[in-house]
Coordinates of C-alpha atoms and ligand atoms in Angstrom, one line a residue:
X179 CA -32.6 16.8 -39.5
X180 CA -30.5 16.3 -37.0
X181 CA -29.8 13.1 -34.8
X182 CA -31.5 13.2 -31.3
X183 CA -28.9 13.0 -28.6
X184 CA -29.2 9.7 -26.8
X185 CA -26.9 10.7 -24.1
X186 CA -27.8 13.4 -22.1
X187 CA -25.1 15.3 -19.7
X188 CA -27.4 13.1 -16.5
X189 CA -26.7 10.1 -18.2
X190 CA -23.0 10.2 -19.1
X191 CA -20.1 8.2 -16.9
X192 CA -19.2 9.7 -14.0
X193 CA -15.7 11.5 -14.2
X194 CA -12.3 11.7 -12.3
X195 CA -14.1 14.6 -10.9
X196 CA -17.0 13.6 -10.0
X197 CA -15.7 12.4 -6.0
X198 CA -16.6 13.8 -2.6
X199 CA -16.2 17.1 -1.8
X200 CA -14.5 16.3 1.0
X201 CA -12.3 13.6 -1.2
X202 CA -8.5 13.6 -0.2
X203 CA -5.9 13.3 -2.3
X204 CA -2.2 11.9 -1.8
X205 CA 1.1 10.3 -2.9
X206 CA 2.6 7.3 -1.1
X207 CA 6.1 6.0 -0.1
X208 CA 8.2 3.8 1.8
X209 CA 10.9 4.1 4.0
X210 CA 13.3 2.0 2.7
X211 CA 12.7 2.2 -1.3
X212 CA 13.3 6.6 -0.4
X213 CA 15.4 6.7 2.9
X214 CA 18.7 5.4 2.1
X215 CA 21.3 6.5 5.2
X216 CA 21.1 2.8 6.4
X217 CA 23.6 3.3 8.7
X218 CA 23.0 6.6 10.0
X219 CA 22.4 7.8 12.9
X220 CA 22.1 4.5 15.0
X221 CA 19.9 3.0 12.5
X222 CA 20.1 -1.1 13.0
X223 CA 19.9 -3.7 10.2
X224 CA 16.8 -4.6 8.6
X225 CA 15.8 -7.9 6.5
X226 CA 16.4 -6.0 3.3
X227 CA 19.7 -5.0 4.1
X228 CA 20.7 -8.7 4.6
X229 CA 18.7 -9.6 1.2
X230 CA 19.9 -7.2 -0.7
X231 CA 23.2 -8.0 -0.2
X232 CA 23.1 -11.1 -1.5
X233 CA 24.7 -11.9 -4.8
X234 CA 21.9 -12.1 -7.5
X235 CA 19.1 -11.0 -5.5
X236 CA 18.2 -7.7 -6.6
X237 CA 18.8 -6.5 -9.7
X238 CA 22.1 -5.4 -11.1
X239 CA 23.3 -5.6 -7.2
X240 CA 21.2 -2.6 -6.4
X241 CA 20.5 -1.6 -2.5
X242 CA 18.6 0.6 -0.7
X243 CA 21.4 2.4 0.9
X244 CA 21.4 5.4 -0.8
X245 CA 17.8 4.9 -2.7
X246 CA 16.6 8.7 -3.0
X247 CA 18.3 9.9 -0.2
X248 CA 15.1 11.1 1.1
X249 CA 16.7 11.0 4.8
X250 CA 18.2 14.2 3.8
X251 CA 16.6 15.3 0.7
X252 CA 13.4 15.1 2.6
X253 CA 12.8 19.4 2.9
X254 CA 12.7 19.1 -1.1
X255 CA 10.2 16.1 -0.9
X256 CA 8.3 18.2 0.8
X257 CA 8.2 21.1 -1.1
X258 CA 7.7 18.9 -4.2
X259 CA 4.4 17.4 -2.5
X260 CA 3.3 21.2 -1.6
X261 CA 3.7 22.3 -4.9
X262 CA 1.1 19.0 -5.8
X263 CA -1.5 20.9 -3.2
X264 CA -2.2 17.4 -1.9
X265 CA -4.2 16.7 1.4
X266 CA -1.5 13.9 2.9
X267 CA 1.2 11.8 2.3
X268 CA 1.3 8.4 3.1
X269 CA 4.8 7.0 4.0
X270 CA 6.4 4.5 6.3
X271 CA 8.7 4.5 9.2
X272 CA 11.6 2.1 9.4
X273 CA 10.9 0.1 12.7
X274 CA 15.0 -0.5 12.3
X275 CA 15.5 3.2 13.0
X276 CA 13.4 3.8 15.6
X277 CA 14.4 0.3 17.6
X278 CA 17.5 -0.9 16.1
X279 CA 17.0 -4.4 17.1
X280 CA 13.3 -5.3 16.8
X281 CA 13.0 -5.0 20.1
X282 CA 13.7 -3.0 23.3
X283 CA 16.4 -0.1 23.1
X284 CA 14.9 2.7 21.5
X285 CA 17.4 4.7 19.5
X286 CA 16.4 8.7 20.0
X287 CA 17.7 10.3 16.7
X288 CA 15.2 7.7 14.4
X289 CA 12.4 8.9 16.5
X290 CA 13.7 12.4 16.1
X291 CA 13.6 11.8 12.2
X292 CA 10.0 10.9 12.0
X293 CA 9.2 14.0 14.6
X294 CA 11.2 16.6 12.0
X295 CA 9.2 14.7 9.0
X296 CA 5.5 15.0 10.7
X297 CA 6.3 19.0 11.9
X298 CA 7.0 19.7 8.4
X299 CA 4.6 18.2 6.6
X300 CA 2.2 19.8 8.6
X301 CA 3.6 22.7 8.4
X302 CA 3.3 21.7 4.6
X303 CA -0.1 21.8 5.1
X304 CA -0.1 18.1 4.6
X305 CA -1.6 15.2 6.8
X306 CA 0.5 12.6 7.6
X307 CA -0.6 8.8 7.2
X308 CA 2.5 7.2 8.6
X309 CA 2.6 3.1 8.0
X310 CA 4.1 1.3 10.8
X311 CA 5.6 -1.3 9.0
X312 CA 6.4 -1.7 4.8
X313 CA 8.7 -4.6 5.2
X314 CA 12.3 -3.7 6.2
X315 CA 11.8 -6.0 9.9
X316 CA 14.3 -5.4 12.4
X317 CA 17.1 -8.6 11.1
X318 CA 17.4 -8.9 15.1
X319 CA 13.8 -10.0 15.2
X320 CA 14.6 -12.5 11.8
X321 CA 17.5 -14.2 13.6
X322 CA 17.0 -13.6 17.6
X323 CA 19.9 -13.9 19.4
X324 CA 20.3 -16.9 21.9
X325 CA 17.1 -17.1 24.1
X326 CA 15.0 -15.7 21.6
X327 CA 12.2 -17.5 20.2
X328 CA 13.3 -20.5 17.5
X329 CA 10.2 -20.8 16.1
X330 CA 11.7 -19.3 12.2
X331 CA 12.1 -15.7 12.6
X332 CA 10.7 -12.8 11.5
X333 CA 7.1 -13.4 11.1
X334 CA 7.0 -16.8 11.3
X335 CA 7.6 -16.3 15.0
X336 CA 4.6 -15.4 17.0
X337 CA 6.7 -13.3 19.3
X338 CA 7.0 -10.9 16.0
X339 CA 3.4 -9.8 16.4
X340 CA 4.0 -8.9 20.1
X341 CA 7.4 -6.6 19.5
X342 CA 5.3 -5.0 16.6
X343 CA 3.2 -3.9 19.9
X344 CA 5.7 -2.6 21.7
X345 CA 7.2 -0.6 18.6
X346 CA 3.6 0.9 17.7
X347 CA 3.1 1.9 21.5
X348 CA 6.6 4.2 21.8
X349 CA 5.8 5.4 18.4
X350 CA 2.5 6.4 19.1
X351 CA 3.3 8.2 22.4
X352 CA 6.0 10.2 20.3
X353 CA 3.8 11.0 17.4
X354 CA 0.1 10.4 17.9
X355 CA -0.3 14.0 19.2
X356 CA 0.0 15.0 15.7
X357 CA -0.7 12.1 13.6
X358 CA -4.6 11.2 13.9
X359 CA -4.9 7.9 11.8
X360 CA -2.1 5.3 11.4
X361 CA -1.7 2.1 9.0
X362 CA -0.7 -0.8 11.1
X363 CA 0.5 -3.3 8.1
X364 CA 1.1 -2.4 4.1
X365 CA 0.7 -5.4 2.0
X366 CA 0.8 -8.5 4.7
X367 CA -0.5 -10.7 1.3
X368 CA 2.4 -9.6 -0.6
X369 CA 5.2 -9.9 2.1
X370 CA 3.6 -13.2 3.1
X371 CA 3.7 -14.6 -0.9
X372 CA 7.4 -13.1 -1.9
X373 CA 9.1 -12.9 1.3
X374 CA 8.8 -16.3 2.9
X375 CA 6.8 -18.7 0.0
X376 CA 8.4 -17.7 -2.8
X377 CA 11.8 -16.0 -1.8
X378 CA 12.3 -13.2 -3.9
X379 CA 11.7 -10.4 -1.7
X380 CA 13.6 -10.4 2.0
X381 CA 13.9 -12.5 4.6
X382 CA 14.0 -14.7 1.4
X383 CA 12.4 -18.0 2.4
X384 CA 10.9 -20.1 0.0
X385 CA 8.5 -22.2 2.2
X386 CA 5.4 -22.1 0.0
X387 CA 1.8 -23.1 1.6
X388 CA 4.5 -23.7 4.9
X389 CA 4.2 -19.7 5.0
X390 CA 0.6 -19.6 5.7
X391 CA 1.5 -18.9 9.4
X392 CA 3.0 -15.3 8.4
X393 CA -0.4 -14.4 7.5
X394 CA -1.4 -15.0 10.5
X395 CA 0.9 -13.1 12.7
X396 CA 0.9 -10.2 10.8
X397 CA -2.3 -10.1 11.4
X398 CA -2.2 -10.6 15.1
X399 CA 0.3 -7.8 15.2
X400 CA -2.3 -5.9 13.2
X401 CA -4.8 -6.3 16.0
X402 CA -2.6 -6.1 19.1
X403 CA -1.4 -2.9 17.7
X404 CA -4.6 -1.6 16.7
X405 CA -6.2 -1.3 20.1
X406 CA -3.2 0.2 21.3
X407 CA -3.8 2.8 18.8
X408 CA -7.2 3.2 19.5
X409 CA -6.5 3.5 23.2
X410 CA -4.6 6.4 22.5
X411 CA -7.7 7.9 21.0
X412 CA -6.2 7.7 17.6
X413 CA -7.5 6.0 14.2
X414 CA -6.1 2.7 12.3
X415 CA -6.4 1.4 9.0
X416 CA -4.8 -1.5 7.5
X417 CA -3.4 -1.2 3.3
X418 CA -3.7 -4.9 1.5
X419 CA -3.0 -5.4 -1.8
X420 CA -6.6 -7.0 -3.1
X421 CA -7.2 -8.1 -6.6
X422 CA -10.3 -8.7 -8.7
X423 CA -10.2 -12.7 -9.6
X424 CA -11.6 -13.4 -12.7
X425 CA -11.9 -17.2 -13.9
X426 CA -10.3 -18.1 -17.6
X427 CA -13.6 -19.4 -18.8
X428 CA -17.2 -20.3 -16.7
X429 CA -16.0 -24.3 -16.3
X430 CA -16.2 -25.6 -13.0
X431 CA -12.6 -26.3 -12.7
X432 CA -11.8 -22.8 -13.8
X433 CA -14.7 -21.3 -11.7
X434 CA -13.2 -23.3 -8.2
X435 CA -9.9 -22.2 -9.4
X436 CA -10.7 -18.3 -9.1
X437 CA -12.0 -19.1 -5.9
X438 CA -9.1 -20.7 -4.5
X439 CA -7.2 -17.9 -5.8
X440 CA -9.5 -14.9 -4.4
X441 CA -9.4 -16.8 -1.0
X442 CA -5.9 -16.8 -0.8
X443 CA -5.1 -13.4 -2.6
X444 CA -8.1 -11.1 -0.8
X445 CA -10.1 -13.5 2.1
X446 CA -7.1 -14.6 4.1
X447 CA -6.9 -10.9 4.6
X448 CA -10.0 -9.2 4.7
X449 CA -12.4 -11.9 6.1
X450 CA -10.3 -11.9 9.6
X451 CA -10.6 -8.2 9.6
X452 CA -13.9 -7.8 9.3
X453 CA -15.6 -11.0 10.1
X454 CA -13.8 -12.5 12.6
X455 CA -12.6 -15.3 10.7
X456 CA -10.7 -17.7 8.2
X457 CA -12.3 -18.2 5.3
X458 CA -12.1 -22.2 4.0
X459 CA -8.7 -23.3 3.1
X460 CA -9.1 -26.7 2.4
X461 CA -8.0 -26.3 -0.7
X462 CA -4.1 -24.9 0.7
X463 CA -4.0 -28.0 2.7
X464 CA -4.3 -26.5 6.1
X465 CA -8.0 -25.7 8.9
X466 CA -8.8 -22.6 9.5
X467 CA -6.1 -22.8 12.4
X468 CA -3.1 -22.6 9.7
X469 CA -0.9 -25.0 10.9
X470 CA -1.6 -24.5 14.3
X471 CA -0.8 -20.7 13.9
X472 CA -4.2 -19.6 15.4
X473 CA -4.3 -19.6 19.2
X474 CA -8.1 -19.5 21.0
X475 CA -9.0 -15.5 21.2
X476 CA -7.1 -14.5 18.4
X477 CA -9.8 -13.7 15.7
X478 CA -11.2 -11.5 18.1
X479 CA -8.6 -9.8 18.8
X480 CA -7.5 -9.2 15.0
X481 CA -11.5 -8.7 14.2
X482 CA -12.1 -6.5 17.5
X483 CA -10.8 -3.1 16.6
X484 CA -12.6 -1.5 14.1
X485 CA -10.7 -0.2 11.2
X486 CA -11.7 3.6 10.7
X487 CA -10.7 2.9 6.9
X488 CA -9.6 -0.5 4.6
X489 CA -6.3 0.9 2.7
X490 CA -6.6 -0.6 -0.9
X491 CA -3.5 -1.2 -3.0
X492 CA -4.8 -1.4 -6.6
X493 CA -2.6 -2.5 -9.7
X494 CA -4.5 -5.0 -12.0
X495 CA -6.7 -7.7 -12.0
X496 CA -5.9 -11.1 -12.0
X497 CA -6.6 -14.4 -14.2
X498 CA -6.6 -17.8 -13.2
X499 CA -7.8 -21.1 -14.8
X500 CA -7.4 -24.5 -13.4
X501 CA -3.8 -25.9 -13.0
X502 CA -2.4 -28.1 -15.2
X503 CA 0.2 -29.8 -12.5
X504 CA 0.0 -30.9 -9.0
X505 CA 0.6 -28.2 -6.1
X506 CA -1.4 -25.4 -6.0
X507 CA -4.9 -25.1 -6.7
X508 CA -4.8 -22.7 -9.6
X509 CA -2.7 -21.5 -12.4
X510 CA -2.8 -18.1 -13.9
X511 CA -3.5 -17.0 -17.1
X512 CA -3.0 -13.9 -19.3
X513 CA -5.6 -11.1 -19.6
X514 CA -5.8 -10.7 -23.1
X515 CA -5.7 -7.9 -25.1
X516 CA -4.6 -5.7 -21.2
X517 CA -1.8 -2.8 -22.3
X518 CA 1.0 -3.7 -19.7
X519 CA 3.2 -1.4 -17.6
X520 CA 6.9 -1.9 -17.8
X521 CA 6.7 -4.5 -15.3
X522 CA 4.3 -6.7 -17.7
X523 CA 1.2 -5.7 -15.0
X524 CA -2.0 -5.3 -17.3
X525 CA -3.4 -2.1 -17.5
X526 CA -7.1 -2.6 -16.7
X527 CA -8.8 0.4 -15.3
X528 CA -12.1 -1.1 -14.8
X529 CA -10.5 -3.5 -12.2
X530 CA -10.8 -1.0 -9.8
X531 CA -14.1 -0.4 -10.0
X532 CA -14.9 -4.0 -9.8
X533 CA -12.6 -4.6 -7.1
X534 CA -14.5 -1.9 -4.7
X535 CA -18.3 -2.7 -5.8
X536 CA -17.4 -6.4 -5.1
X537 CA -16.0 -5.2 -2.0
X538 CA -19.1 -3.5 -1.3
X539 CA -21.2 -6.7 -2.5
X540 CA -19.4 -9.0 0.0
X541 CA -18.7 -7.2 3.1
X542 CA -21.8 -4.7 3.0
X543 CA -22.3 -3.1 6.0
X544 CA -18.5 -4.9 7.6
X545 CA -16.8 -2.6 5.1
X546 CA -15.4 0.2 6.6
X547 CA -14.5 3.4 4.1
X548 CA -11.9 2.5 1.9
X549 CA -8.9 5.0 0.7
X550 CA -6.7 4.0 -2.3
X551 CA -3.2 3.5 -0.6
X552 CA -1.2 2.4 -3.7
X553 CA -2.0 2.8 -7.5
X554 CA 0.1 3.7 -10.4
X555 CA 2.5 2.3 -12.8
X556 CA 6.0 2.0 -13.7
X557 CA 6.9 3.2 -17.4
X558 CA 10.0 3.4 -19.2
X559 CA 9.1 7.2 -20.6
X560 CA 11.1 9.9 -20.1
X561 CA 10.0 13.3 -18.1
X562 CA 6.8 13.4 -20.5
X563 CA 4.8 10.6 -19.3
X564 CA 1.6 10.2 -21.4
X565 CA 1.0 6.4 -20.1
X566 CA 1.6 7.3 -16.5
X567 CA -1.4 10.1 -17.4
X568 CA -3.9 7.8 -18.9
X569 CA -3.2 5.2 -16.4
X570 CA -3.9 7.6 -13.4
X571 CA -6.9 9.3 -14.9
X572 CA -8.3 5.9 -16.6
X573 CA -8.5 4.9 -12.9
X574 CA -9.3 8.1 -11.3
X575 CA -12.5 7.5 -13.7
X576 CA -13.0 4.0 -12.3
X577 CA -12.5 4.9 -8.7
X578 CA -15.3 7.4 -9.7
X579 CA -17.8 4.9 -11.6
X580 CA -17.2 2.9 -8.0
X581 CA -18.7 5.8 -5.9
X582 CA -21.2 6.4 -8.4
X583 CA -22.5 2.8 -7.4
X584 CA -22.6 3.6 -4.1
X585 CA -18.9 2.8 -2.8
X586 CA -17.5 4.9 0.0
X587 CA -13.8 5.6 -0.8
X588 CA -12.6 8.6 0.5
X589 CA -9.4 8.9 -0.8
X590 CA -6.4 8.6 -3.6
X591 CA -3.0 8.1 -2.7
X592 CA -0.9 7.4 -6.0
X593 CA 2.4 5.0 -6.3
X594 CA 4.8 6.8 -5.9
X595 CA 6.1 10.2 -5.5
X596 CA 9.6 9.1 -6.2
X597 CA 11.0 6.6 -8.8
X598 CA 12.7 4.8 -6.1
X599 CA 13.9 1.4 -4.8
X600 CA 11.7 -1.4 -6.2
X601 CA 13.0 -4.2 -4.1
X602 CA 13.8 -7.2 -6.6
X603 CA 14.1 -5.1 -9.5
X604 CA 16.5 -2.5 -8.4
X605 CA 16.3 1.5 -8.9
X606 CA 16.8 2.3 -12.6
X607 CA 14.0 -0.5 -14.1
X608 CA 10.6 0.0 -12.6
X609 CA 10.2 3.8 -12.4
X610 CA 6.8 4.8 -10.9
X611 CA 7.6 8.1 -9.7
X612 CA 5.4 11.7 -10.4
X613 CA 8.6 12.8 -10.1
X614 CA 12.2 11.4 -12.0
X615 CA 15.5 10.8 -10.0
X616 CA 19.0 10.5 -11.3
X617 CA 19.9 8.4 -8.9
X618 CA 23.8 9.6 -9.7
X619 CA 22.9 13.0 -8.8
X620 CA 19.8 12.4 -6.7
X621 CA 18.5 15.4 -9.0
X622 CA 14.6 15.6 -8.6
X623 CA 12.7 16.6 -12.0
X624 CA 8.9 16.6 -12.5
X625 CA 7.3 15.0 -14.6
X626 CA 4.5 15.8 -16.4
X627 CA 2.5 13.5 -15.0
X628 CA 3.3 15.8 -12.0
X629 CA 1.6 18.8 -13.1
X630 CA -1.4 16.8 -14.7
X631 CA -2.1 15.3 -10.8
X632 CA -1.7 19.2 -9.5
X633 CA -4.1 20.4 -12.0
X634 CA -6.6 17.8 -11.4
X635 CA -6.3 18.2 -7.7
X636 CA -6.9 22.0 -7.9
X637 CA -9.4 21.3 -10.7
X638 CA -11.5 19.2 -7.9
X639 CA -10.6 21.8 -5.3
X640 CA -12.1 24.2 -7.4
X641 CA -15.2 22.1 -7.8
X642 CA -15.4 21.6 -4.2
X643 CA -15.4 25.0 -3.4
X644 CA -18.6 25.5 -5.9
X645 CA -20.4 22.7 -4.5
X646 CA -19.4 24.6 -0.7
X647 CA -21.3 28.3 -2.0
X648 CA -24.6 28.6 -1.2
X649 CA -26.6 28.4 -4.7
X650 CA -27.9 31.8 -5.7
X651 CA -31.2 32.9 -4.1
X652 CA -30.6 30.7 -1.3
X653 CA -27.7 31.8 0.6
X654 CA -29.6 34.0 4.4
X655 CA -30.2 37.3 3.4
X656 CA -30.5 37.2 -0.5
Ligands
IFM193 O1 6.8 -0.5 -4.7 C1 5.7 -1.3 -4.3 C2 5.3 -1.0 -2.9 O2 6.3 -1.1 -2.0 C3 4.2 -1.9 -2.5 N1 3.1 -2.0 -3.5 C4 3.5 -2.1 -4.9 C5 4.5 -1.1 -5.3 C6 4.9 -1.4 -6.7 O3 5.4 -2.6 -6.9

């Protein structure tokens, strides 16, 4: 006799396929881990520049001077994204080229870059998603030159969020007839934590809770740019890199621990954005002013425009139990058992999914759409990539188990195209790229994680085209 089936077809897990029709699929970038040509054609300085050339603080000395040499390479790039059959490609646009210093002067051949970029994509048949800023600041704007604000530079300066303005305007006016929906910031949690707590990304300060106020006026600049954006009729998004929190074990000290952590990681962020304000950060030693950072009007401003779509930078969960020492409010721990990346990330699908239904569970109707801006994983494998596969399909099936529960994403945009420049650790170490350089030859090979992300975006075309045709019998005049 044989075994009833307990499973029926209804019943089983969604699958990687089993997304909108209308579902979009992309890679992303960023200007200056692809670009190179840092001195090209009237290009200023940037913060990454200057921290990159100091002794120790990349890997092996790397830069980004050369990276992929997409500046010129970028007709290839192109082709190689066609030959993917993807919807758009997210990149960014190096503030440095278009406005050398931060501010002001507005140098014609950077703008002329982007305008090449954006008519060939589209004639690509690809959308744009431009990001107006992925980190490489104008270094005019981190040291200002006499008269300028002395308040620390960079972003520690309110005056940041304001040239941020001025930059999105003139790049909007130059580009928005073309490029319907724009990411203000990418990652302001990241570049807040590395870049001026810790020290290991550019400008390179290592001021700790002191850098709360760099959240703060990136997201000013998020907002003041935003309704310039959507003045111009056009659509804005924001890309943070969020995190599930999970506590070590259910004890209080471990429970308030997570919290501290998820408020720091994900609600600094997000609760601006789509409530209006701070959540409680007693427990980093500052109000919900951070260190006087807030000025009267300013939540409204950041919570005023809304966001056509939340960009979501996925790469793993996160674990934290209570700390053991004085200083910050948590301490994290392992993920047992997680497969890692090369970087030592854990490899936790699932994470995804539980990062957008809680999403979902604490924002409800404040959350906009979401589109996956960043996920993938670096791997020290050759052109045949079999852990870059699973990870991307392992998720793909996460992202899907997420809409199945009733989560609105409406996009994929994988990391990365390109291996390319990974800030602190160089170009040769943390490959995440579809496709493989030689960075001695800039030779571009696919990989076969390549043609598995083709195939599955034609596979979901092809789906999508089924789901389009009228079912038999119903279609006028049969
Ligand atoms: O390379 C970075 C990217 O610039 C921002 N998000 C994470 C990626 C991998 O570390």
């Amino acid at each position: 006799m044989s075994t009833p089936h307990i499973c029926s077809r209804e019943a089983a897990l969604p699958d990687r396929l089993d997304l909108p029709a209308d579902f979009r699929w992309g890679v992303a970038t960023a200007a200056y881990q692809i670009e190179g040509a840092v001195d090209e054609d009237g290009r200023g300085p940037s913060v990454w520049d200057t921290f990159a050339a100091r002794p120790g603080a990349v890997r092996d000395g790397h830069t980004g001077a050369v990276a992929c040499d997409h500046y010129h390479r970028y007709p290839e790039d192109i082709a190689l994204m066609k030959g993917l059959g993807l919807d758009g490609y997210r990149f960014s646009l190096a503030w440095p080229r278009i406005q050398p210093t931060g501010a002001g002067r507005v140098n014609p051949a950077g703008l002329a870059f982007y305008d090449r970029l954006v008519d060939d994509l589209l004639a690509a048949g690809l959308t744009p998603l431009p990001t107006l800023f992925h980190w490489d600041l104008p270094q005019g704007l981190e040291t200002p030159s006499a008269g300028g604000s002395a308040e620390g530079g960079g972003w520690l300066d309110r005056d940041t969020a304001y040239r941020f303005a001025d930059y999105t305007a003139l790049v909007a006016d130059r580009l928005g007839d073309r490029v319907p929906t724009w990411i203000t910031l990418n990652e302001p949690f990241v570049h807040m934590v590395y870049g001026y707590a810790l020290g290991t990304h550019a400008p390179g300060r290592t001021l700790m809770l002191d850098a709360l106020p760099v959240a703060h006026h990136q997201l000013l600049a998020h907002g003041l740019a935003a309704a310039l954006l959507q003045e111009r009729g056009l659509e804005v998004m924001i890309a943070n890199n969020l995190t599930p929190v999970r506590a070590a074990s259910s004890s209080e000290a471990d429970l308030a621990a997570a919290d501290a952590y998820d408020t720091l990681h994900n609600r600094l962020f997000t609760d601006p954005l789509l409530l209006g304000r701070y959540p409680d950060l007693t427990a980093f030693g500052t109000g919900p002013d951070l260190h006087g950072a807030v000025r009267p009007g300013d939540l409204d401003l950041i919570a005023a425009a809304p966001l056509s779509g939340l960009g979501v930078n996925y790469y793993n969960p996160t674990r934290v139990a209570a700390p053991t020492e004085p200083g910050l409010p948590f301490a994290f721990a392992e993920i047992p058992d997680a497969p890692r990346t090369a970087f030592g990330w854990p490899i936790v699908p699932d994470g995804l999914r539980e990062l957008l239904v809680g999403l979902r569970d604490r924002y409800g109707t404040a959350l906009p759409p979401v589109t996956i801006t960043e996920n993938g994983c670096s791997t020290t494998e050759g052109l045949d990539d079999p852990v870059r596969i699973s990870y991307l399909a392992t998720h793909l099936d996460a992202l899907a188990a997420a809409v199945a529960q009733g989560v609105d994403v409406r996009g994929y945009f994988t990391w990365s195209l390109l291996d390319n420049f990974e800030w602190a650790e160089g170009l040769f170490s943390q490959r995440f790229g579809l496709v493989h350089v030689d960075f001695e030859t800039q030779r571009r090979t696919p990989r076969a994680s390549y043609a598995w992300y083709r195939d599955l975006i034609a596979a979901h075309r092809t789906r999508r085209l089924q789901r389009s045709r009228p079912r038999p019998g119903t279609a006028p005049g049969v």
